[in-house]
mmCIF file of C-alpha atoms and ligand atoms in Angstrom:
data_model
loop_
_atom_site.group_PDB
_atom_site.id
_atom_site.type_symbol
_atom_site.label_atom_id
_atom_site.label_comp_id
_atom_site.label_asym_id
_atom_site.label_seq_id
_atom_site.Cartn_x
_atom_site.Cartn_y
_atom_site.Cartn_z
ATOM 1 C CA ALA Q 826 94.784 88.032 99.232
ATOM 2 C CA ILE Q 827 96.220 89.757 102.291
ATOM 3 C CA ASP Q 828 99.229 91.982 101.567
ATOM 4 C CA PRO Q 829 102.214 90.285 103.287
ATOM 5 C CA GLN Q 830 103.920 93.699 103.389
ATOM 6 C CA PHE Q 831 100.970 95.244 105.257
ATOM 7 C CA ASN Q 832 103.167 96.470 108.119
ATOM 8 C CA GLU Q 833 105.100 98.637 105.642
ATOM 9 C CA ASN Q 834 102.181 99.617 103.415
ATOM 10 C CA ARG Q 835 99.643 100.411 106.134
ATOM 11 C CA GLU Q 836 99.598 102.443 109.309
ATOM 12 C CA LYS Q 837 98.893 101.027 112.720
ATOM 13 C CA VAL Q 838 95.826 102.913 113.901
ATOM 14 C CA GLY Q 839 95.205 101.302 117.273
ATOM 15 C CA GLU Q 840 94.665 98.099 119.215
ATOM 16 C CA GLU Q 841 91.668 95.962 120.071
ATOM 17 C CA ASN Q 842 91.800 93.148 122.650
ATOM 18 C CA GLY Q 843 95.592 93.578 122.644
ATOM 19 C CA VAL Q 844 95.729 92.993 118.867
ATOM 20 C CA SER Q 845 97.152 95.653 116.538
ATOM 21 C CA VAL Q 846 94.810 97.306 114.035
ATOM 22 C CA TRP Q 847 96.286 98.279 110.640
ATOM 23 C CA GLY Q 848 94.147 100.774 108.753
ATOM 24 C CA PRO Q 849 92.442 102.184 106.958
ATOM 25 C CA VAL Q 850 89.386 101.607 109.124
ATOM 26 C CA ASP Q 851 85.924 103.007 108.432
ATOM 27 C CA GLU Q 852 83.484 101.056 110.592
ATOM 28 C CA PRO Q 853 81.430 99.054 110.019
ATOM 29 C CA GLU Q 854 82.253 98.515 106.318
ATOM 30 C CA GLN Q 855 86.060 98.696 106.452
ATOM 31 C CA LEU Q 856 87.912 97.039 109.324
ATOM 32 C CA GLY Q 857 91.538 96.740 108.196
ATOM 33 C CA ILE Q 858 94.083 94.071 109.113
ATOM 34 C CA ARG Q 859 94.271 92.708 112.685
ATOM 35 C CA GLY Q 860 97.378 91.241 114.297
ATOM 36 C CA THR Q 861 101.070 91.385 113.437
ATOM 37 C CA HIS Q 862 102.806 88.009 113.701
ATOM 38 C CA VAL Q 863 99.509 86.372 112.773
ATOM 39 C CA ALA Q 864 97.544 88.864 110.662
ATOM 40 C CA VAL Q 865 93.955 88.568 109.417
ATOM 41 C CA ASP Q 866 92.542 90.910 106.774
ATOM 42 C CA TYR Q 867 89.056 91.500 108.168
ATOM 43 C CA ASP Q 868 87.949 93.019 104.875
ATOM 44 C CA LEU Q 869 88.622 89.659 103.159
ATOM 45 C CA CYS Q 870 87.520 87.236 105.920
ATOM 46 C CA ILE Q 871 84.188 85.544 105.128
ATOM 47 C CA ALA Q 872 83.962 83.742 108.511
ATOM 48 C CA ASP Q 873 84.752 80.353 106.992
ATOM 49 C CA GLY Q 874 86.082 79.173 110.366
ATOM 50 C CA ALA Q 875 88.744 76.740 109.098
ATOM 51 C CA CYS Q 876 91.462 78.710 110.882
ATOM 52 C CA LEU Q 877 89.678 78.381 114.244
ATOM 53 C CA GLU Q 878 89.070 74.663 113.694
ATOM 54 C CA ASP Q 879 92.566 73.787 112.510
ATOM 55 C CA CYS Q 880 94.935 75.943 114.575
ATOM 56 C CA PRO Q 881 96.632 73.463 116.956
ATOM 57 C CA VAL Q 882 97.207 76.096 119.644
ATOM 58 C CA ASP Q 883 93.892 78.023 119.428
ATOM 59 C CA VAL Q 884 95.259 81.378 118.337
ATOM 60 C CA PHE Q 885 91.907 82.605 116.964
ATOM 61 C CA GLU Q 886 88.683 83.789 118.600
ATOM 62 C CA TRP Q 887 85.474 84.945 116.921
ATOM 63 C CA VAL Q 888 84.636 88.626 117.202
ATOM 64 C CA ASP Q 889 81.335 90.117 116.045
ATOM 65 C CA THR Q 890 81.471 92.623 113.189
ATOM 66 C CA PRO Q 891 77.861 93.558 112.459
ATOM 67 C CA GLY Q 892 77.406 95.515 109.249
ATOM 68 C CA HIS Q 893 80.548 94.304 107.495
ATOM 69 C CA PRO Q 894 79.743 93.400 103.867
ATOM 70 C CA GLU Q 895 81.730 90.096 103.793
ATOM 71 C CA SER Q 896 80.691 88.575 107.149
ATOM 72 C CA GLU Q 897 79.293 89.575 110.519
ATOM 73 C CA LYS Q 898 82.054 87.871 112.495
ATOM 74 C CA LYS Q 899 85.804 87.619 112.024
ATOM 75 C CA ALA Q 900 88.657 85.416 113.230
ATOM 76 C CA GLU Q 901 90.702 87.546 115.603
ATOM 77 C CA PRO Q 902 94.322 86.390 116.170
ATOM 78 C CA THR Q 903 93.791 87.067 119.866
ATOM 79 C CA HIS Q 904 96.494 84.671 121.031
ATOM 80 C CA GLU Q 905 99.040 85.277 118.269
ATOM 81 C CA ALA Q 906 101.882 85.031 120.801
ATOM 82 C CA GLN Q 907 101.101 81.282 121.064
ATOM 83 C CA CYS Q 908 101.602 80.687 117.321
ATOM 84 C CA ILE Q 909 104.005 77.857 116.442
ATOM 85 C CA ASP Q 910 104.301 78.851 112.747
ATOM 86 C CA CYS Q 911 102.751 75.637 111.421
ATOM 87 C CA MET Q 912 101.114 77.600 108.555
ATOM 88 C CA LEU Q 913 97.915 75.527 108.636
ATOM 89 C CA CYS Q 914 95.691 78.585 108.895
ATOM 90 C CA VAL Q 915 97.382 80.199 105.894
ATOM 91 C CA ASP Q 916 96.818 77.029 103.866
ATOM 92 C CA VAL Q 917 93.168 76.445 104.808
ATOM 93 C CA CYS Q 918 91.720 79.954 104.530
ATOM 94 C CA PRO Q 919 89.619 79.918 101.333
ATOM 95 C CA VAL Q 920 90.095 83.644 100.695
ATOM 96 C CA ASP Q 921 93.791 83.945 101.684
ATOM 97 C CA ALA Q 922 92.966 86.406 104.440
ATOM 98 C CA ILE Q 923 95.776 85.258 106.788
ATOM 99 C CA ASP Q 924 99.500 86.042 106.806
ATOM 100 C CA VAL Q 925 101.940 84.464 109.267
ATOM 101 C CA ASP Q 926 105.380 86.021 109.436
ATOM 102 C CA ALA Q 927 107.425 82.915 110.215
ATOM 103 C CA SER Q 928 110.803 84.505 109.461
HETATM 104 FE FE1 SF4 Z 1085 97.806 78.572 114.485
HETATM 105 FE FE2 SF4 Z 1085 99.626 77.454 112.899
HETATM 106 FE FE3 SF4 Z 1085 98.239 79.580 112.057
HETATM 107 FE FE4 SF4 Z 1085 100.096 79.870 113.948
HETATM 108 S S1 SF4 Z 1085 100.465 79.251 111.808
HETATM 109 S S2 SF4 Z 1085 98.026 80.750 113.957
HETATM 110 S S3 SF4 Z 1085 99.891 77.929 115.061
HETATM 111 S S4 SF4 Z 1085 97.400 77.531 112.513
HETATM 112 FE FE1 F3S Z 1086 88.142 84.068 108.023
HETATM 113 FE FE2 F3S Z 1086 89.736 82.605 106.539
HETATM 114 FE FE3 F3S Z 1086 89.505 82.103 109.088
HETATM 115 S S1 F3S Z 1086 87.726 83.350 105.955
HETATM 116 S S2 F3S Z 1086 87.438 82.703 109.596
HETATM 117 S S3 F3S Z 1086 90.324 83.977 108.199
HETATM 118 S S4 F3S Z 1086 89.685 80.586 107.481
#
Protein backbone atom coordinates (compact mmCIF):
# COMPACT_ATOMS: atom_id res chain seq x y z
CA ALA A 1 0.00 0.00 0.00
CA ILE A 2 1.00 3.63 -0.46
CA ASP A 3 3.03 5.08 2.42
CA PRO A 4 0.77 7.73 4.04
CA GLN A 5 3.94 9.41 5.37
CA PHE A 6 5.39 9.70 1.85
CA ASN A 7 5.87 13.47 2.14
CA GLU A 8 8.26 12.89 5.07
CA ASN A 9 9.89 9.71 3.79
CA ARG A 10 10.42 10.76 0.17
CA GLU A 11 11.85 13.76 -1.61
CA LYS A 12 9.91 15.91 -4.01
CA VAL A 13 11.84 15.64 -7.26
CA GLY A 14 9.72 17.77 -9.58
CA GLU A 15 6.29 18.43 -11.02
CA GLU A 16 4.32 17.12 -13.97
CA ASN A 17 1.09 18.74 -15.20
CA GLY A 18 1.15 20.83 -12.01
CA VAL A 19 1.25 17.68 -9.85
CA SER A 20 4.13 17.05 -7.44
CA VAL A 21 6.42 14.08 -8.10
CA TRP A 22 7.84 12.26 -5.04
CA GLY A 23 10.83 10.08 -5.87
CA PRO A 24 12.69 7.98 -6.37
CA VAL A 25 12.03 8.03 -10.10
CA ASP A 26 13.86 5.91 -12.67
CA GLU A 27 11.79 6.00 -15.85
CA PRO A 28 10.13 4.04 -17.24
CA GLU A 29 10.19 1.32 -14.55
CA GLN A 30 9.98 3.48 -11.42
CA LEU A 31 7.66 6.49 -11.37
CA GLY A 32 7.23 7.42 -7.70
CA ILE A 33 4.21 8.99 -6.01
CA ARG A 34 2.21 11.75 -7.75
CA GLY A 35 0.19 14.43 -5.97
CA THR A 36 0.14 15.71 -2.40
CA HIS A 37 -3.38 16.16 -1.02
CA VAL A 38 -4.50 13.32 -3.28
CA ALA A 39 -1.50 11.04 -3.84
CA VAL A 40 -1.22 8.06 -6.19
CA ASP A 41 1.68 5.61 -6.00
CA TYR A 42 2.34 5.03 -9.69
CA ASP A 43 4.52 2.03 -8.88
CA LEU A 44 1.47 0.30 -7.33
CA CYS A 45 -1.29 1.50 -9.71
CA ILE A 46 -2.49 -1.26 -12.06
CA ALA A 47 -4.84 1.04 -14.04
CA ASP A 48 -7.96 -0.48 -12.50
CA GLY A 49 -9.84 2.77 -13.18
CA ALA A 50 -12.25 2.64 -10.21
CA CYS A 51 -10.90 5.95 -8.91
CA LEU A 52 -11.66 7.71 -12.22
CA GLU A 53 -15.14 6.18 -12.37
CA ASP A 54 -16.12 6.88 -8.77
CA CYS A 55 -14.60 10.27 -7.93
CA PRO A 56 -17.62 12.63 -7.73
CA VAL A 57 -15.58 15.68 -8.74
CA ASP A 58 -13.34 14.14 -11.45
CA VAL A 59 -9.99 14.64 -9.77
CA PHE A 60 -8.22 11.98 -11.87
CA GLU A 61 -7.05 11.86 -15.49
CA TRP A 62 -5.31 9.01 -17.31
CA VAL A 63 -1.68 9.54 -18.23
CA ASP A 64 0.30 7.14 -20.41
CA THR A 65 3.26 5.37 -18.81
CA PRO A 66 4.65 3.05 -21.47
CA GLY A 67 7.18 0.56 -20.16
CA HIS A 68 6.01 0.53 -16.55
CA PRO A 69 5.85 -3.07 -15.26
CA GLU A 70 2.44 -2.74 -13.49
CA SER A 71 0.45 -0.84 -16.15
CA GLU A 72 0.96 1.40 -19.15
CA LYS A 73 -1.33 4.15 -17.86
CA LYS A 74 -1.85 5.69 -14.44
CA ALA A 75 -4.49 7.75 -12.65
CA GLU A 76 -3.02 11.22 -12.24
CA PRO A 77 -4.60 13.37 -9.48
CA THR A 78 -4.55 16.27 -11.92
CA HIS A 79 -7.36 18.18 -10.23
CA GLU A 80 -6.52 17.38 -6.61
CA ALA A 81 -7.48 20.92 -5.57
CA GLN A 82 -11.12 19.96 -6.31
CA CYS A 83 -11.08 17.03 -3.86
CA ILE A 84 -13.93 17.00 -1.32
CA ASP A 85 -12.32 14.32 0.90
CA CYS A 86 -15.08 11.75 0.36
CA MET A 87 -12.49 8.92 0.49
CA LEU A 88 -14.23 6.87 -2.21
CA CYS A 89 -11.07 6.53 -4.28
CA VAL A 90 -9.11 5.28 -1.26
CA ASP A 91 -11.80 2.67 -0.59
CA VAL A 92 -12.19 1.39 -4.17
CA CYS A 93 -8.57 1.11 -5.30
CA PRO A 94 -7.83 -2.65 -5.35
CA VAL A 95 -4.11 -2.17 -4.67
CA ASP A 96 -4.35 0.67 -2.09
CA ALA A 97 -2.35 3.00 -4.31
CA ILE A 98 -4.17 6.19 -3.18
CA ASP A 99 -3.75 8.33 -0.07
CA VAL A 100 -5.97 11.33 0.69
CA ASP A 101 -4.81 13.61 3.47
CA ALA A 102 -8.18 14.71 4.83
CA SER A 103 -6.81 16.20 8.06
FE1 LIG B 1 -12.29 12.25 -5.50
FE2 LIG B 1 -13.27 11.68 -3.10
FE3 LIG B 1 -10.90 10.68 -3.85
FE4 LIG B 1 -11.14 13.28 -3.30
S1 LIG B 1 -11.39 11.59 -1.83
S2 LIG B 1 -10.08 12.37 -5.07
S3 LIG B 1 -13.22 13.70 -4.04
S4 LIG B 1 -12.91 10.20 -4.77
FE1 LIG C 1 -4.83 2.92 -10.26
FE2 LIG C 1 -6.14 2.25 -8.09
FE3 LIG C 1 -7.07 4.12 -9.65
S1 LIG C 1 -5.12 0.85 -9.49
S2 LIG C 1 -6.38 3.57 -11.68
S3 LIG C 1 -5.16 4.20 -8.51
S4 LIG C 1 -8.29 2.59 -8.61
